[in-house]
Structure formats: C-alpha cells, structure tokens
mmCIF file of C-alpha atoms and ligand atoms in Angstrom:
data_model
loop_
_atom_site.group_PDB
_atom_site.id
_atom_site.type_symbol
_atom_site.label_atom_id
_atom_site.label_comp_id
_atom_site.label_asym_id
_atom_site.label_seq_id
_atom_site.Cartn_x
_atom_site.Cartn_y
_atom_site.Cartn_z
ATOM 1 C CA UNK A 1 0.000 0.000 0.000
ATOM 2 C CA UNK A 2 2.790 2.200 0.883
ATOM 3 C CA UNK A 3 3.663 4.787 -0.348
ATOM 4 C CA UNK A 4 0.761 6.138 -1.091
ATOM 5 C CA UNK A 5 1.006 9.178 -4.033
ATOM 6 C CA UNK A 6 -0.825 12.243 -3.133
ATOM 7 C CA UNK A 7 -1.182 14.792 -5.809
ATOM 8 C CA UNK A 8 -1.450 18.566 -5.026
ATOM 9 C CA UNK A 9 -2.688 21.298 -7.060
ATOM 10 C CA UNK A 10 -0.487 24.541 -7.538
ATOM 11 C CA UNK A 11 -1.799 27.637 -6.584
ATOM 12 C CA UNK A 12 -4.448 26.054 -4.791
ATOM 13 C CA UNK A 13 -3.150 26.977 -1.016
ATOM 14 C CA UNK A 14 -2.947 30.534 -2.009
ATOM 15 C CA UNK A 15 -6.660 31.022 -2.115
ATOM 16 C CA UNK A 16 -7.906 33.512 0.441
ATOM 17 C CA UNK A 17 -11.787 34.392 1.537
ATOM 18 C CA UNK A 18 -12.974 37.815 3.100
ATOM 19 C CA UNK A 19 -15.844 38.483 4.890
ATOM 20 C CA UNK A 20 -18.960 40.753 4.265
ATOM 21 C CA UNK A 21 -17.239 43.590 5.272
ATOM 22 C CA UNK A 22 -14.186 43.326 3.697
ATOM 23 C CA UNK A 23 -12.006 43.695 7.177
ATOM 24 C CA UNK A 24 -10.695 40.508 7.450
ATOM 25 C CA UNK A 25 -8.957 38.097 5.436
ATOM 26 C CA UNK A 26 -8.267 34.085 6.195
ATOM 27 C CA UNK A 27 -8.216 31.215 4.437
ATOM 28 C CA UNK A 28 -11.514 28.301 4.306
ATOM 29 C CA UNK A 29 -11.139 25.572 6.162
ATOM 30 C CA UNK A 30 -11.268 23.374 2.703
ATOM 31 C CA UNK A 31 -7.757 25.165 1.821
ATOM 32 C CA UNK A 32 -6.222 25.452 4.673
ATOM 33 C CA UNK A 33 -7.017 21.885 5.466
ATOM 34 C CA UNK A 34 -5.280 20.326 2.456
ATOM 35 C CA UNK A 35 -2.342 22.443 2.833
ATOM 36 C CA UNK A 36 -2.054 21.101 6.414
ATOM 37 C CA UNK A 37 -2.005 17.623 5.157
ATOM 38 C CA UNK A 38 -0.083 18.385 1.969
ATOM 39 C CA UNK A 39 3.487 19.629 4.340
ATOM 40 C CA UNK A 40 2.214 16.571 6.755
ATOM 41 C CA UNK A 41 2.503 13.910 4.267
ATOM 42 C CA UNK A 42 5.557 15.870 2.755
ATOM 43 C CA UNK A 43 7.870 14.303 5.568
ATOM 44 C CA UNK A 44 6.482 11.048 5.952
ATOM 45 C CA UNK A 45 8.292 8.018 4.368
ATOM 46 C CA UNK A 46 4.336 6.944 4.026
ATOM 47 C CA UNK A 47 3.802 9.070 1.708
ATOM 48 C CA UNK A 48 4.932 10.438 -2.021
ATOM 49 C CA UNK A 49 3.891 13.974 -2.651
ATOM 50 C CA UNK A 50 3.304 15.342 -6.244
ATOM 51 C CA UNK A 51 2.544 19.198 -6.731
ATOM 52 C CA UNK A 52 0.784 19.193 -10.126
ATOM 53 C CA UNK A 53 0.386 22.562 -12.117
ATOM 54 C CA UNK A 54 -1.174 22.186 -15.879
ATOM 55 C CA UNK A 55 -1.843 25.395 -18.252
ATOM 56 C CA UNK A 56 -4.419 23.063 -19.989
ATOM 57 C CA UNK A 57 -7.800 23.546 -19.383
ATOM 58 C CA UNK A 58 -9.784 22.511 -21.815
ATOM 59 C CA UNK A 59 -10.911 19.557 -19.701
ATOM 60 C CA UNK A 60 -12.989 21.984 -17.513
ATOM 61 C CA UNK A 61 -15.194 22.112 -20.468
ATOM 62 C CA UNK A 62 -16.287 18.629 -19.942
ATOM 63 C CA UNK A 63 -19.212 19.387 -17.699
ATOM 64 C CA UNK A 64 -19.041 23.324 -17.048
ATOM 65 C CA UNK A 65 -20.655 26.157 -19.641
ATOM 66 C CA UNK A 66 -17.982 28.583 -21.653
ATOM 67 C CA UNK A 67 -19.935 31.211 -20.362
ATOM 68 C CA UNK A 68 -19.337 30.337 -16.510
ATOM 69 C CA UNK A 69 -15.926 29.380 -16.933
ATOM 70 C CA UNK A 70 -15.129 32.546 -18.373
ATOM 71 C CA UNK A 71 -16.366 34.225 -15.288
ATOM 72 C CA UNK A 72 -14.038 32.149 -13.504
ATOM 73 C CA UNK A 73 -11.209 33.049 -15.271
ATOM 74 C CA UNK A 74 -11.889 36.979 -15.923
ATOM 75 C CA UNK A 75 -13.482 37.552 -12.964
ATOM 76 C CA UNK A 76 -16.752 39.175 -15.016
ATOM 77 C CA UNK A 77 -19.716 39.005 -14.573
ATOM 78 C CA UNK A 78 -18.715 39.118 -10.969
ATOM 79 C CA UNK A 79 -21.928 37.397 -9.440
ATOM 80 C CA UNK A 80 -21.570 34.836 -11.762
ATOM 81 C CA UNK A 81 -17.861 34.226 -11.034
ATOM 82 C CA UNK A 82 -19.024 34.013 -7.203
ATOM 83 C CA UNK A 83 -21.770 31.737 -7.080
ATOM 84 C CA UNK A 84 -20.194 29.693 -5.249
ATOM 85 C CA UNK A 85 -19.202 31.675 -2.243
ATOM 86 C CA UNK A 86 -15.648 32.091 -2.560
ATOM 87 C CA UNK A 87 -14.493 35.877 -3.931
ATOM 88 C CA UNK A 88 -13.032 36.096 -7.509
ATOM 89 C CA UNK A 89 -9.048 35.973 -7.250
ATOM 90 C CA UNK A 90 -6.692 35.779 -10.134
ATOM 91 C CA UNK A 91 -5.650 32.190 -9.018
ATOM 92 C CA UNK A 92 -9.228 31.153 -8.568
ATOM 93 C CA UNK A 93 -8.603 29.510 -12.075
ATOM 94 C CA UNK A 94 -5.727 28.291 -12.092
ATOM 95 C CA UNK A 95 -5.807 26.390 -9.253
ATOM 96 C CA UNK A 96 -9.148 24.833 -10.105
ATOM 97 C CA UNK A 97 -7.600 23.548 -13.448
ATOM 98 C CA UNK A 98 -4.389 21.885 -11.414
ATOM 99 C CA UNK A 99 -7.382 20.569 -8.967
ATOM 100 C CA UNK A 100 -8.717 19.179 -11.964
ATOM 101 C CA UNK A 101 -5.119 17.457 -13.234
ATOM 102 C CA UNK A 102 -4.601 16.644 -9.746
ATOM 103 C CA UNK A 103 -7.455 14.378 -9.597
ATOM 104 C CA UNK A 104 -7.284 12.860 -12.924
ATOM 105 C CA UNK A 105 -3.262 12.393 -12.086
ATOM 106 C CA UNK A 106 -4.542 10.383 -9.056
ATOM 107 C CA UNK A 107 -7.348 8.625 -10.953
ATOM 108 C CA UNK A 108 -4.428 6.802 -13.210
ATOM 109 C CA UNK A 109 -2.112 6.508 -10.540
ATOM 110 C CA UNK A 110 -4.733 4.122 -8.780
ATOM 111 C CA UNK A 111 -4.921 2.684 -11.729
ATOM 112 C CA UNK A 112 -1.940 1.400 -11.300
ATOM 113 C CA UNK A 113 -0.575 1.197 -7.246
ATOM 114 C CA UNK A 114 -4.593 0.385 -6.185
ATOM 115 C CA UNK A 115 -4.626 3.533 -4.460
ATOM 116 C CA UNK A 116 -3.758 7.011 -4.830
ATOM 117 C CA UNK A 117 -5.185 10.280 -3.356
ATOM 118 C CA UNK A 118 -5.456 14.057 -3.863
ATOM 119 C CA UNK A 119 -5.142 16.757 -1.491
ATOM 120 C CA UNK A 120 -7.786 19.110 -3.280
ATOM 121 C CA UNK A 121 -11.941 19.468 -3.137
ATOM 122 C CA UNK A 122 -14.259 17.598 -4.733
ATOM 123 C CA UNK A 123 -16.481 19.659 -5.597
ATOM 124 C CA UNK A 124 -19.063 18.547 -5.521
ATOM 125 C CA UNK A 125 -22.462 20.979 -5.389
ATOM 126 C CA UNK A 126 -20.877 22.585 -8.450
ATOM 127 C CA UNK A 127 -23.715 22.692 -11.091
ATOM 128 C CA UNK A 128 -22.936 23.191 -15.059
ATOM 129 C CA UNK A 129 -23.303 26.863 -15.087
ATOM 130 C CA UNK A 130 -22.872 27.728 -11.593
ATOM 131 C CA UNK A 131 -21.039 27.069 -9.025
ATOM 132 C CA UNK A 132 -22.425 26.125 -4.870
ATOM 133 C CA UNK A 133 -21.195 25.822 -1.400
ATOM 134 C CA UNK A 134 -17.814 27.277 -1.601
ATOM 135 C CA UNK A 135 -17.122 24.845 -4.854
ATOM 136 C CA UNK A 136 -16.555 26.937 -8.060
ATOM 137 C CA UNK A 137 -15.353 23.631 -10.419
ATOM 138 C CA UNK A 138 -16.717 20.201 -9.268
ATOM 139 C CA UNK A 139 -13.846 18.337 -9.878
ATOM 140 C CA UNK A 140 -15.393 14.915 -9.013
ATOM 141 C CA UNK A 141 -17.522 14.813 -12.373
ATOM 142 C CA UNK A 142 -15.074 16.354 -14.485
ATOM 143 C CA UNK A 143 -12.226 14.018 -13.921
ATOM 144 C CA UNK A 144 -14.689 10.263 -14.245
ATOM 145 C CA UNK A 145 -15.796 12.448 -17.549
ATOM 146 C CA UNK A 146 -11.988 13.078 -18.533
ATOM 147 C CA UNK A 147 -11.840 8.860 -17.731
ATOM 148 C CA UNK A 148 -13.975 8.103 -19.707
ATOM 149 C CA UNK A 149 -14.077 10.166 -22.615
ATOM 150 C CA UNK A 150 -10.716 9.626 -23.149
ATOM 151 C CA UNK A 151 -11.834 5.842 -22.539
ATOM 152 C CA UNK A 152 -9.249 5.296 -19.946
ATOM 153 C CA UNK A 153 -11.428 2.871 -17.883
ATOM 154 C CA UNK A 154 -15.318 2.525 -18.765
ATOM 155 C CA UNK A 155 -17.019 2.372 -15.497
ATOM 156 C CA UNK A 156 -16.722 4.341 -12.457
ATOM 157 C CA UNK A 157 -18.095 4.046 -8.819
ATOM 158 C CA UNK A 158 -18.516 7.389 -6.929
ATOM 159 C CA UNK A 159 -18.770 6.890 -3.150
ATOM 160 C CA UNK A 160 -19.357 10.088 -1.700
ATOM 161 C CA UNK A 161 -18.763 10.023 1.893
ATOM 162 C CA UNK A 162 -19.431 13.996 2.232
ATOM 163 C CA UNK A 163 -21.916 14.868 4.640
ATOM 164 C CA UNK A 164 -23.908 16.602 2.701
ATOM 165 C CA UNK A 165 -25.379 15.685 -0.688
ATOM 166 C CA UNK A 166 -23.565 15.649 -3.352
ATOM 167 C CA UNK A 167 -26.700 17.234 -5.735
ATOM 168 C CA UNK A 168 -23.761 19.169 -8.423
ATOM 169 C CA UNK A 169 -21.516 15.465 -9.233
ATOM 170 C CA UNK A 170 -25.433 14.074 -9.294
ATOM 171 C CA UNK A 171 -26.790 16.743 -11.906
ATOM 172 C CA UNK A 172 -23.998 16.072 -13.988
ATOM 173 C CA UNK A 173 -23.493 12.915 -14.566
ATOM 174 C CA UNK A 174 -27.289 11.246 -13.335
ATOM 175 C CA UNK A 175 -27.169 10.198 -17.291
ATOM 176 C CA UNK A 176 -24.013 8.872 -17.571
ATOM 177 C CA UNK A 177 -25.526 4.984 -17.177
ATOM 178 C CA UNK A 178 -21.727 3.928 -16.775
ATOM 179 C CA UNK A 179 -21.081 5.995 -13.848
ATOM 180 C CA UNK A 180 -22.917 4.470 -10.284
ATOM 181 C CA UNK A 181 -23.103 7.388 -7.453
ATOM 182 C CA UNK A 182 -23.838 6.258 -4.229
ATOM 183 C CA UNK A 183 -24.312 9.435 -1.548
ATOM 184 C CA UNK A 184 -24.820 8.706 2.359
ATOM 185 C CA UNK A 185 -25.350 12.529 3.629
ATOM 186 C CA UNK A 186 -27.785 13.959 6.162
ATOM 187 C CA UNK A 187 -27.918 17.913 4.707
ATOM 188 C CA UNK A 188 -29.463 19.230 1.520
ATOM 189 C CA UNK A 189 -30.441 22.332 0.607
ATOM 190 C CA UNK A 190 -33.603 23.482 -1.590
ATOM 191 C CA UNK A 191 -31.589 25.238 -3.896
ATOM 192 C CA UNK A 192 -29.376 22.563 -4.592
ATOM 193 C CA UNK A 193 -32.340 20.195 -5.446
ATOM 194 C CA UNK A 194 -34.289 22.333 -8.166
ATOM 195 C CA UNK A 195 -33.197 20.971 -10.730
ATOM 196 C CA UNK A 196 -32.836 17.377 -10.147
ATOM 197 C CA UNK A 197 -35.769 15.074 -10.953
ATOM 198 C CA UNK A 198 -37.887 13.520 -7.954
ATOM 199 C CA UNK A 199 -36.855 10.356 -9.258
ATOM 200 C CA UNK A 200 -33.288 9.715 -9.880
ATOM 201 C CA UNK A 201 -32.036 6.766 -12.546
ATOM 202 C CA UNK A 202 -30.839 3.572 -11.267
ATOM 203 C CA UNK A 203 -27.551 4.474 -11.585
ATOM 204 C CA UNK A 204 -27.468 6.607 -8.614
ATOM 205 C CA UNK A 205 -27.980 6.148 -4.797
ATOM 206 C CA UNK A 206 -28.553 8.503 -2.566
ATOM 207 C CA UNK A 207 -29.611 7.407 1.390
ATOM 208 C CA UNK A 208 -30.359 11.065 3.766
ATOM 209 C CA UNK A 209 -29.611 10.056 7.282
ATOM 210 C CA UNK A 210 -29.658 11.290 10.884
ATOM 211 C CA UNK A 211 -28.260 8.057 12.644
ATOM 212 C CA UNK A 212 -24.557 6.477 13.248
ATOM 213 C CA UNK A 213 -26.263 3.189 13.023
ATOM 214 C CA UNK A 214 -28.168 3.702 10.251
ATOM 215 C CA UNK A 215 -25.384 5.367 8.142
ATOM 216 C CA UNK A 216 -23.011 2.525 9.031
ATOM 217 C CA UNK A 217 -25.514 0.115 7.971
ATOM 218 C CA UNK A 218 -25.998 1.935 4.450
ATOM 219 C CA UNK A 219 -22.576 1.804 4.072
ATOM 220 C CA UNK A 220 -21.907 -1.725 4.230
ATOM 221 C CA UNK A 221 -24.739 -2.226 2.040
ATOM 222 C CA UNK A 222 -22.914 0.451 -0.531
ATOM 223 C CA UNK A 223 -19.421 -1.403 -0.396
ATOM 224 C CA UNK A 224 -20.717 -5.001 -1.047
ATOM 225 C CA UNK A 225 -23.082 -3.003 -3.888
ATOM 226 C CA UNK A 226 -19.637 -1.587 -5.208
ATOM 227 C CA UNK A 227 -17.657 -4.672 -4.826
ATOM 228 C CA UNK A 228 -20.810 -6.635 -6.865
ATOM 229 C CA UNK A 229 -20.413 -3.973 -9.710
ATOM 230 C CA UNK A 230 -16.720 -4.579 -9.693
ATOM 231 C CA UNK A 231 -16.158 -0.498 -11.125
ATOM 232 C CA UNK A 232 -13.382 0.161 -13.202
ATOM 233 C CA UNK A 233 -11.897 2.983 -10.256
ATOM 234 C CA UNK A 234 -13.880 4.267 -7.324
ATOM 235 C CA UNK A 235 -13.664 7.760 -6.260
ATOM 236 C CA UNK A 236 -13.900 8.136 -2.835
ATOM 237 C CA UNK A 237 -15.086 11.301 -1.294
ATOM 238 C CA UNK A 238 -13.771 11.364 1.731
ATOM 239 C CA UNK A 239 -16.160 14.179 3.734
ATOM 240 C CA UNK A 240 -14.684 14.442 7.263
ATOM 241 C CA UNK A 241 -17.718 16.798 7.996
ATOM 242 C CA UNK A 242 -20.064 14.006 9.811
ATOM 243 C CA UNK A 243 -17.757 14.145 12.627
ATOM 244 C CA UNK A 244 -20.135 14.941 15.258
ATOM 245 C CA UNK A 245 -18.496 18.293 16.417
ATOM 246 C CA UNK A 246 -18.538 19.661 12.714
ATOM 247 C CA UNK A 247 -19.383 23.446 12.432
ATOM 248 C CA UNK A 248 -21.249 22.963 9.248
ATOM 249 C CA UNK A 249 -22.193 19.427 9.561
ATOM 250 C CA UNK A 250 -22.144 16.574 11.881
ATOM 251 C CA UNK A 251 -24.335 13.371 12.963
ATOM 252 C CA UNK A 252 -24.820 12.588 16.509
ATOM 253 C CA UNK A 253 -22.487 9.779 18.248
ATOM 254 C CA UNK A 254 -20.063 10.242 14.658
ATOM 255 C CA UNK A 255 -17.160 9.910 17.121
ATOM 256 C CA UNK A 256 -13.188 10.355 15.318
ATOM 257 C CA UNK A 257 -13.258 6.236 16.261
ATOM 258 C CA UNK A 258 -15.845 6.002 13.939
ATOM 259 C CA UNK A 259 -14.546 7.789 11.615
ATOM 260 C CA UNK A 260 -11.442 5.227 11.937
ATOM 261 C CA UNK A 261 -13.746 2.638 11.328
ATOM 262 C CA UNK A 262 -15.338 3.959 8.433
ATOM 263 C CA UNK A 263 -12.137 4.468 6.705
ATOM 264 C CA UNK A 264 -11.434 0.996 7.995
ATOM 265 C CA UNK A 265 -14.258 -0.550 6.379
ATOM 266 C CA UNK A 266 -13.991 1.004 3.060
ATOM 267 C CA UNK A 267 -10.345 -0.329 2.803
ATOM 268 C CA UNK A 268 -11.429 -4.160 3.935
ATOM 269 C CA UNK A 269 -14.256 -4.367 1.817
ATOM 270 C CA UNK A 270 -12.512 -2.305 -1.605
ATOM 271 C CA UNK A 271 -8.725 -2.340 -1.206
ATOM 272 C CA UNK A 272 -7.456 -4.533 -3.918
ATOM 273 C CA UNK A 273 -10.231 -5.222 -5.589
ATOM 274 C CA UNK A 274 -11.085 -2.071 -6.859
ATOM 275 C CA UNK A 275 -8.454 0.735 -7.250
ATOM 276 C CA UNK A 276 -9.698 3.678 -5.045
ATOM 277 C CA UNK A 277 -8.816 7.111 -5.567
ATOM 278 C CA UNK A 278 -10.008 9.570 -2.590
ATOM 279 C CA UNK A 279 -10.881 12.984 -2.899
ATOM 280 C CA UNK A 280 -11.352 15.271 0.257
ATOM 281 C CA UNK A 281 -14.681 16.893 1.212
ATOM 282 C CA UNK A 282 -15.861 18.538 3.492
ATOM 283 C CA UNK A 283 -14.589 18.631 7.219
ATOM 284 C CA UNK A 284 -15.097 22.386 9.125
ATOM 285 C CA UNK A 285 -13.242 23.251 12.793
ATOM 286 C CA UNK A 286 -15.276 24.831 15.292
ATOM 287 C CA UNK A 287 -13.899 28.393 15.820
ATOM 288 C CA UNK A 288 -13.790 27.875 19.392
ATOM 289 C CA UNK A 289 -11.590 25.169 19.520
ATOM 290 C CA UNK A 290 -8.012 26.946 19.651
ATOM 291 C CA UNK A 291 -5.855 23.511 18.869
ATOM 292 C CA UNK A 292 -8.124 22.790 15.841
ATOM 293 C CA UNK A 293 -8.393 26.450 13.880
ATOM 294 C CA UNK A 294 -6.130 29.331 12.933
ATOM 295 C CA UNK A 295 -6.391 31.766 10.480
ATOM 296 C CA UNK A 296 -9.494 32.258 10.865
ATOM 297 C CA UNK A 297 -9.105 34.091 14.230
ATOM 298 C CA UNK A 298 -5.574 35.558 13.062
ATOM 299 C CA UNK A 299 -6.490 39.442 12.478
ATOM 300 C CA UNK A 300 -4.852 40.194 10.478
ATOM 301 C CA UNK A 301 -3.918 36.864 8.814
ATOM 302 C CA UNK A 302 -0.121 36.093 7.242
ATOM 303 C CA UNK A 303 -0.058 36.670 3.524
ATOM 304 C CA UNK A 304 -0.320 33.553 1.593
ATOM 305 C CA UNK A 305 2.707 31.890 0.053
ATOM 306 C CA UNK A 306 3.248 29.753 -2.854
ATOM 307 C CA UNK A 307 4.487 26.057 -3.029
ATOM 308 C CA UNK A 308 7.266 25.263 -5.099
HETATM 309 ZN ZN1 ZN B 1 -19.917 18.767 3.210
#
C-alpha cells in the first residue's frame, strides 16, 4: 500500500476568503485543510507527494458552460464568477484547473498502485453553469468524464462520503448509465435540489440520514453493492464533515473512532479489488476550539505563500 502518491494542485493553497465587510482576510477551512495535510505527508516516508500545475484547461469544459468558466477566469460578470461563495481571485482559475489534473493524475495513478489520493476538493455541489457551497469547479464529475471520454477505464463508482449531498456530481453525470453514485449525507439544501428530478435513474444512490447506526448500515450495504459492480476505479469522497463536532455538519455519536472505522471498512471491503482514488470533502473546525483552527481568528492573517 505504501507509499501512497498524493497529488497537489499549484496555486491552490494561495486562495484567500474575506468576509462581508471586507475587514478581514483568512483562508476556508477546505484550503487550509489540504495544505495542512499536503506539508504533513511531505515528511512522511508513508507518503509520495506530487505538486501538479497544468496550463491546460480545456478539460474543464467537460461538464461546465464557456460562459461560466469565463467568469471564472476573468473575474466578469462578478456574481456569476461568485456563485459559489468564494471571492473572484486571479488564481481562482488556475488552481481549479491543477485541482482538476490533480485528480485525474490520481485517478491513473490508482490505476496502477490500487490507491492514490489528492489533497484538493471535490467539488461537488458545483452545477454546469454555476457554481455552490464554496465549490466553483466540481472536480469529481469532471475528472470520471476526462476517464472516460478519453476511454481510460469505462465504469466508475462514486462513493461520496461527504456529509452533505452531493446534488452538483449528481446533476452532472445522473445520465451517464456507466457511472454508479452512491451518496450517504444527512444535509441538503432546496436550492441545490431544483433541478434534479424527484426520481433519480438507477444508476445513482442517494440514502439522507440522521443516525450512526443507520449510516453505518448503508454503508456496508454500498461497499458489497460496489464490490458486486466490480467499477473500473472508485472515487472516494472522503467528507470528514459528519464528525459529530462539525461546524457545518455533523451526525450525533459520529465519534473520530468512527470515523477510523469507516475508513477501515472502506479499505477491507474495496482495497485490492477495486483501485480507489479519494478525494477530500468537506470537514469544518469549530472556531472555538483553539488547537483545531487558525487563520481564521488571526487578524490580520499572514499573507499567503506559494508552493514550489
Ligand atoms: Zn460537506
């Protein structure tokens, strides 16, 4: 299993957020999370770390419209270019596109080692022409569309672990009959929902709960449903936010044991059988917890710096 490659997109840790006001700017926890992990893993023999930065981005036209990804890039419209939550930056782009290589980079390296991961976000409430929840590019449905358009492998298993639901990876790709989605979450939102139908295809699964016991239950019923389907690569998305103490999240008794265990699970039931790339999701620190959060209380925070 070891080492395990972990690809990490350029750019992407110099992303900053403001607040309404404009008087204070930090980092989200989604960026300052990865780039925790990213010098973590650095310096462990565990580990092999890969920063990944790619001037093509024609793949991002895969699943998103010309007319939103130009927003992205220029900036204009700028309510359009901010759907998602996060403020227009010059980087914004760029380091969505190395998210995007990042992934797909990891997709082929589990390919070939079983497992791989990448240190960026899934994505996933970001809708063709718009983006949701802090997620401008949903990364998750772009990179099984780069698979299998470019007919790499010709079925993919999306577990997504997040929790909440995954409605922009499920708009995308609901008619892509050789992709299976399978979403455990507890939170939606209405305006995430609109647009998909009341009943989804076959091909995806989605199971809202409120209960440890429950979830763990759906779970096992997911892996042996994967493991049955025998996928050609299944992307994990690996939401950290059902930890019980989540700020935006959280299901009661989730303990960090059972978090363990869920990982634990997964890797019994699908390790070596099917190659398993993991994305990260979601996963937010309580401000009040002064071991777990930092920038967001540092007034003003330290300028971000580039990797590399
Ligand atoms: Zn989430």
């Amino acid at each position: 299993m070891y080492p395990v490659t972990c690809y990490y997109p350029k750019l992407y840790d110099t992303l900053v957020h403001h607040n309404a006001d404009k008087t204070i700017t930090y980092q989200l926890d989604q960026i300052e999370k990865t780039k925790w992990l990213y010098y973590k893993l650095k310096t462990s023999p565990n580990y092999d770390t890969q920063v990944v930065n790619s001037s093509d981005d024609s793949v991002l036209n895969l699943c998103h419209s010309s007319k939103y990804l130009n927003s992205l890039k220029t900036g204009k419209p700028q309510p359009l270019a901010e759907t998602s939550g996060l403020i227009w930056q010059k980087n914004l782009y760029p380091a969505h596109v190395n998210s995007v290589w990042s992934s797909i980079k990891s997709s082929i390296s589990a390919l070939n080692k079983n497992i791989s991961m990448t240190l960026t976000s899934g994505g996933h409430h970001a809708v063709a022409d718009r983006g949701y929840g802090f997620n401008p590019i949903n990364t998750i449905a772009l990179t099984t569309k780069y698979l299998l358009t470019n007919k790499i492998i010709n079925n993919i298993a999306i577990l997504d672990l997040d929790v909440h639901l995954g409605n922009g990876t499920i708009e995308l790709l609901q008619h892509t009959s050789n992709i299976h989605i399978f979403d455990i979450y507890r939170y939606t939102k209405p305006e995430w929902i609109t647009r998909l139908p009341s009943t989804l295809p076959d091909n995806i699964r989605v199971y809202q709960t409120d209960s440890t016991n429950q979830y763990f239950k759906q779970l096992e019923s997911y892996l042996a449903q994967i493991k049955k389907l025998n996928p050609g690569l299944v992307i994990y998305h690996h939401g950290v936010d059902v930890y019980k103490n989540d700020r935006y999240g959280g299901i009661l008794k989730f303990s960090e044991e059972k978090i363990h265990l869920r990982e634990r699970l997964l890797l019994k039931s699908l390790y070596r059988h099917v190659p398993i790339m993991i994305i990260l999701g979601g996963g937010y620190v309580k401000y009040d917890n002064p071991s777990l959060t930092t920038s967001r209380k540092k007034h003003p925070p330290p300028p971000p710096h580039h990797l590399l």
